[in-house]
C-alpha cells in the first residue's frame, strides 16, 4: 500500500498523476471519486481509493494533503466537520473536529481595555485566536470506525507532497500577499512563504515543507498522541504563548484534553428528498435546512434560475434562517440550542409563510421554535477561507468533509510546518448585548459556532444523490442551499449548480457576486430593487464549493463531480 501511494506521489506534485482522469472526459460514470479545492489534494484522495481505501480514507488523505498544498485554507492546525454515510447504514454519522477555546479563555478574550470588542483584524494575528486544533483527533476517531487502509497510509501522499515540494498556486500566492505581515510572525512561516527580504514568494515557487513532512511522519507512525502530546505539543504551545502579537494562555493540558466528538447529524425532508448536515456547534446544517424548507411551498422548479423572484425568495429565506441562527445557535455542550424546534416542519412552514414573492419583509426577527430557551443572541461573523471535499467509493460509502483554519492562513503562526488556525474569532466578541447573554460567547473549552455545512442528500429510497459543501464563512449555507435547489429543483448537473451565481444576505444587505460568474444576477438588480431590496452590494467573495452527485441507474449508475470554477479545484475519478 505504502509503495503504491509513494509511486503515485513520487514526482513533483504538479506532474500528471496516472490512474485518474477528469470526469468531464469520461463517458461512463465513474464508481469512485473525490472533489476537492486543489487537484493535488483530490489526487491524494483518489490514490487511497485506488489502493482499496474507503471514502473516509480518501477524505482523510485529502485533508492531510490540503495541509500541505492549500495551507491558507485548512489543515492539521485547524478543525473540521465530517458527515459520513456508510454503505448500507440506516443514517449518516457526523464527526465534530471543531477547535476548542483553551481553559484560560475568558469571555473578555476579544475585548479591549474599555470592554469594547476588538476589530477582527487586531484579534486574529498571533496566539490568542488559536483554538486547540481538532482535525487529527477527528480523523482518528472516524478512522477507527470507517478506515479500511492503515492509519499511516493516509499520510503518505501528504508527506511526499511536503518533502518533494509543490508549486505555489495563484490563489495561495494571493493569500500570502494579503497575510505577509502575519506570516512574518514566525521564522518558520517566513521561511516557507516569504522571500528573504520579506516579500511574498511568487506564483510557481517550489515550496518544500520538510518540517511538515516530519510532523506528518510522526503522527503517521505514533498516532494522534504525536500531535496532542510530546514534541509537537511543546512546539505548538511555545509558538502560541510566545507570539509577539496576542500571546495565548493555551497549555499542554488544553491540547492533551482535546476530544473529537460524534454528533447527531441534523436531517429533514425536502420535497421528495432528505437533507442531512452538521448540527451544533455548526449552524450550517440547520441554516441549509431552514433555507430550503421555508421555500417548500414555492414552486422553485417552475420559477427557475433566470427569474429575479427566485433569487428574491432565496434571499428572504436566508434572512429568516440567519435571524434564527444568530439567536439560537452556539456550542450546545454549553448553551441549549433548540435543534428539534429549528427542524420542526410546522415551525419552518410558518416561517416560510412570512415570505412574499412580491415584496421584501420589512423587518426580520428570530422566530420562537418549539423548545426555544430564553433569548440569547449572537452576531459574530467569520472571515472567509476553508476547504470542502467530497469522496465516494465503489462500496457506496460517501464522505462530506469541510475543514478550515478560519481566515486565510489562520492566525498566521506556523509550527511544525503547519498553519495554526484563528478559529476563536468565530466566537462573538461581546459576551452580552443589550443585557442579554450571547449564545456564541467565549467560554473555556467551548467550540466557536461554525457555518460549515458538509451535506449529504438522499432520494426517497434512501440512496445518496449528492454530497456537497463549500468554503466562505457565513456565505456557506447560501452556496450549499443554492446548489441543492439547482440540482434537485432545476435538475442541473452539480457542476452547473455550483457555477450558478451566489447571492447572500448580511442583515438587510443583499450581496451579489461580482465578476463574470455573478453577471446574471447583476442584470436582475433593477427587478430586485422593485421587489424591495434597497441595500444591494456587488462584492467579490471567495466562494468555493465542491460536490459529487449520483447519475444514471442500474448498471449505468455512477458519480459525477463538480468543482467550483472560481477555485483551483478538481473532481477526479478512479478509472
Ligand atoms: N471558520 C468558518 C466556519 O467555521 C469558516 C471560514 C470560511 O469558510 O472562510 O464557519
PDB file of N, CA and C in Angstrom, residues 178-218:
ATOM      1  N   UNK A 178      -1.710  38.915   0.979  1.00  0.00           N
ATOM      2  CA  UNK A 178      -2.594  39.592   1.943  1.00  0.00           C
ATOM      3  C   UNK A 178      -2.176  39.344   3.397  1.00  0.00           C
ATOM      4  N   UNK A 179      -1.506  38.223   3.633  1.00  0.00           N
ATOM      5  CA  UNK A 179      -1.205  37.864   5.028  1.00  0.00           C
ATOM      6  C   UNK A 179       0.286  37.897   5.334  1.00  0.00           C
ATOM      7  N   UNK A 180       1.060  38.607   4.496  1.00  0.00           N
ATOM      8  CA  UNK A 180       2.524  38.569   4.645  1.00  0.00           C
ATOM      9  C   UNK A 180       2.956  38.995   6.052  1.00  0.00           C
ATOM     10  N   UNK A 181       2.267  39.998   6.614  1.00  0.00           N
ATOM     11  CA  UNK A 181       2.652  40.501   7.944  1.00  0.00           C
ATOM     12  C   UNK A 181       2.497  39.417   9.008  1.00  0.00           C
ATOM     13  N   UNK A 182       1.347  38.709   8.973  1.00  0.00           N
ATOM     14  CA  UNK A 182       1.126  37.652   9.974  1.00  0.00           C
ATOM     15  C   UNK A 182       2.087  36.495   9.754  1.00  0.00           C
ATOM     16  N   UNK A 183       2.367  36.187   8.500  1.00  0.00           N
ATOM     17  CA  UNK A 183       3.275  35.057   8.241  1.00  0.00           C
ATOM     18  C   UNK A 183       4.693  35.371   8.710  1.00  0.00           C
ATOM     19  N   UNK A 184       4.998  36.674   8.851  1.00  0.00           N
ATOM     20  CA  UNK A 184       6.335  37.046   9.329  1.00  0.00           C
ATOM     21  C   UNK A 184       6.448  36.877  10.845  1.00  0.00           C
ATOM     22  N   UNK A 185       5.332  36.555  11.515  1.00  0.00           N
ATOM     23  CA  UNK A 185       5.366  36.413  12.984  1.00  0.00           C
ATOM     24  C   UNK A 185       6.217  35.226  13.429  1.00  0.00           C
ATOM     25  N   UNK A 186       6.274  34.171  12.621  1.00  0.00           N
ATOM     26  CA  UNK A 186       7.143  33.046  12.991  1.00  0.00           C
ATOM     27  C   UNK A 186       8.241  32.885  11.943  1.00  0.00           C
ATOM     28  N   UNK A 187       9.400  32.471  12.403  1.00  0.00           N
ATOM     29  CA  UNK A 187      10.512  32.257  11.483  1.00  0.00           C
ATOM     30  C   UNK A 187      10.141  31.182  10.458  1.00  0.00           C
ATOM     31  N   UNK A 188       9.417  30.171  10.959  1.00  0.00           N
ATOM     32  CA  UNK A 188       9.014  29.073  10.065  1.00  0.00           C
ATOM     33  C   UNK A 188       8.102  29.543   8.949  1.00  0.00           C
ATOM     34  N   UNK A 189       7.117  30.375   9.318  1.00  0.00           N
ATOM     35  CA  UNK A 189       6.165  30.897   8.334  1.00  0.00           C
ATOM     36  C   UNK A 189       6.875  31.739   7.303  1.00  0.00           C
ATOM     37  N   UNK A 190       7.801  32.586   7.779  1.00  0.00           N
ATOM     38  CA  UNK A 190       8.532  33.458   6.862  1.00  0.00           C
ATOM     39  C   UNK A 190       9.389  32.615   5.916  1.00  0.00           C
ATOM     40  N   UNK A 191      10.048  31.592   6.471  1.00  0.00           N
ATOM     41  CA  UNK A 191      10.937  30.776   5.634  1.00  0.00           C
ATOM     42  C   UNK A 191      10.152  30.034   4.556  1.00  0.00           C
ATOM     43  N   UNK A 192       8.943  29.603   4.897  1.00  0.00           N
ATOM     44  CA  UNK A 192       8.152  28.830   3.936  1.00  0.00           C
ATOM     45  C   UNK A 192       7.565  29.704   2.832  1.00  0.00           C
ATOM     46  N   UNK A 193       7.037  30.863   3.227  1.00  0.00           N
ATOM     47  CA  UNK A 193       6.171  31.582   2.296  1.00  0.00           C
ATOM     48  C   UNK A 193       6.680  32.955   1.857  1.00  0.00           C
ATOM     49  N   UNK A 194       7.739  33.458   2.523  1.00  0.00           N
ATOM     50  CA  UNK A 194       8.238  34.792   2.163  1.00  0.00           C
ATOM     51  C   UNK A 194       9.671  34.702   1.631  1.00  0.00           C
ATOM     52  N   UNK A 195      10.050  35.717   0.869  1.00  0.00           N
ATOM     53  CA  UNK A 195      11.438  35.781   0.411  1.00  0.00           C
ATOM     54  C   UNK A 195      12.279  36.391   1.548  1.00  0.00           C
ATOM     55  N   UNK A 196      13.601  36.362   1.386  1.00  0.00           N
ATOM     56  CA  UNK A 196      14.452  36.833   2.494  1.00  0.00           C
ATOM     57  C   UNK A 196      14.214  38.311   2.806  1.00  0.00           C
ATOM     58  N   UNK A 197      13.773  39.078   1.804  1.00  0.00           N
ATOM     59  CA  UNK A 197      13.506  40.493   2.077  1.00  0.00           C
ATOM     60  C   UNK A 197      12.096  40.728   2.617  1.00  0.00           C
ATOM     61  N   UNK A 198      11.367  39.651   2.892  1.00  0.00           N
ATOM     62  CA  UNK A 198      10.034  39.786   3.495  1.00  0.00           C
ATOM     63  C   UNK A 198       8.905  39.870   2.485  1.00  0.00           C
ATOM     64  N   UNK A 199       9.275  39.970   1.182  1.00  0.00           N
ATOM     65  CA  UNK A 199       8.195  39.999   0.187  1.00  0.00           C
ATOM     66  C   UNK A 199       7.658  38.583  -0.034  1.00  0.00           C
ATOM     67  N   UNK A 200       6.390  38.468  -0.426  1.00  0.00           N
ATOM     68  CA  UNK A 200       5.817  37.131  -0.659  1.00  0.00           C
ATOM     69  C   UNK A 200       6.559  36.394  -1.765  1.00  0.00           C
ATOM     70  N   UNK A 201       6.678  35.101  -1.627  1.00  0.00           N
ATOM     71  CA  UNK A 201       7.265  34.318  -2.719  1.00  0.00           C
ATOM     72  C   UNK A 201       6.270  34.294  -3.871  1.00  0.00           C
ATOM     73  N   UNK A 202       6.789  34.302  -5.110  1.00  0.00           N
ATOM     74  CA  UNK A 202       5.888  34.445  -6.257  1.00  0.00           C
ATOM     75  C   UNK A 202       5.178  33.141  -6.659  1.00  0.00           C
ATOM     76  N   UNK A 203       4.121  33.294  -7.435  1.00  0.00           N
ATOM     77  CA  UNK A 203       3.397  32.152  -8.008  1.00  0.00           C
ATOM     78  C   UNK A 203       4.389  31.235  -8.700  1.00  0.00           C
ATOM     79  N   UNK A 204       4.217  29.948  -8.533  1.00  0.00           N
ATOM     80  CA  UNK A 204       5.075  28.997  -9.229  1.00  0.00           C
ATOM     81  C   UNK A 204       6.299  28.600  -8.408  1.00  0.00           C
ATOM     82  N   UNK A 205       6.547  29.294  -7.275  1.00  0.00           N
ATOM     83  CA  UNK A 205       7.690  28.908  -6.426  1.00  0.00           C
ATOM     84  C   UNK A 205       7.521  27.455  -5.996  1.00  0.00           C
ATOM     85  N   UNK A 206       8.621  26.748  -5.875  1.00  0.00           N
ATOM     86  CA  UNK A 206       8.556  25.383  -5.350  1.00  0.00           C
ATOM     87  C   UNK A 206       8.635  25.466  -3.823  1.00  0.00           C
ATOM     88  N   UNK A 207       7.592  25.010  -3.161  1.00  0.00           N
ATOM     89  CA  UNK A 207       7.579  25.052  -1.699  1.00  0.00           C
ATOM     90  C   UNK A 207       7.912  23.659  -1.179  1.00  0.00           C
ATOM     91  N   UNK A 208       8.999  23.558  -0.486  1.00  0.00           N
ATOM     92  CA  UNK A 208       9.363  22.295   0.171  1.00  0.00           C
ATOM     93  C   UNK A 208       9.125  22.503   1.665  1.00  0.00           C
ATOM     94  N   UNK A 209       8.335  21.630   2.271  1.00  0.00           N
ATOM     95  CA  UNK A 209       7.978  21.825   3.683  1.00  0.00           C
ATOM     96  C   UNK A 209       8.443  20.610   4.492  1.00  0.00           C
ATOM     97  N   UNK A 210       9.743  20.560   4.730  1.00  0.00           N
ATOM     98  CA  UNK A 210      10.328  19.426   5.460  1.00  0.00           C
ATOM     99  C   UNK A 210       9.801  19.345   6.909  1.00  0.00           C
ATOM    100  N   UNK A 211       9.633  20.482   7.612  1.00  0.00           N
ATOM    101  CA  UNK A 211       9.079  20.365   8.971  1.00  0.00           C
ATOM    102  C   UNK A 211       7.716  19.686   8.978  1.00  0.00           C
ATOM    103  N   UNK A 212       6.879  19.994   7.993  1.00  0.00           N
ATOM    104  CA  UNK A 212       5.553  19.371   7.949  1.00  0.00           C
ATOM    105  C   UNK A 212       5.675  17.885   7.594  1.00  0.00           C
ATOM    106  N   UNK A 213       6.593  17.559   6.696  1.00  0.00           N
ATOM    107  CA  UNK A 213       6.812  16.136   6.360  1.00  0.00           C
ATOM    108  C   UNK A 213       7.154  15.374   7.640  1.00  0.00           C
ATOM    109  N   UNK A 214       7.997  15.972   8.482  1.00  0.00           N
ATOM    110  CA  UNK A 214       8.404  15.282   9.721  1.00  0.00           C
ATOM    111  C   UNK A 214       7.243  15.186  10.710  1.00  0.00           C
ATOM    112  N   UNK A 215       6.466  16.263  10.814  1.00  0.00           N
ATOM    113  CA  UNK A 215       5.298  16.223  11.723  1.00  0.00           C
ATOM    114  C   UNK A 215       4.353  15.120  11.274  1.00  0.00           C
ATOM    115  N   UNK A 216       4.077  15.077   9.983  1.00  0.00           N
ATOM    116  CA  UNK A 216       3.131  14.077   9.466  1.00  0.00           C
ATOM    117  C   UNK A 216       3.674  12.665   9.673  1.00  0.00           C
ATOM    118  N   UNK A 217       4.979  12.509   9.469  1.00  0.00           N
ATOM    119  CA  UNK A 217       5.589  11.182   9.681  1.00  0.00           C
ATOM    120  C   UNK A 217       5.418  10.725  11.121  1.00  0.00           C
ATOM    121  N   UNK A 218       5.600  11.663  12.054  1.00  0.00           N
ATOM    122  CA  UNK A 218       5.474  11.305  13.476  1.00  0.00           C
ATOM    123  C   UNK A 218       4.034  10.884  13.791  1.00  0.00           C
TER     124      UNK A 218
END
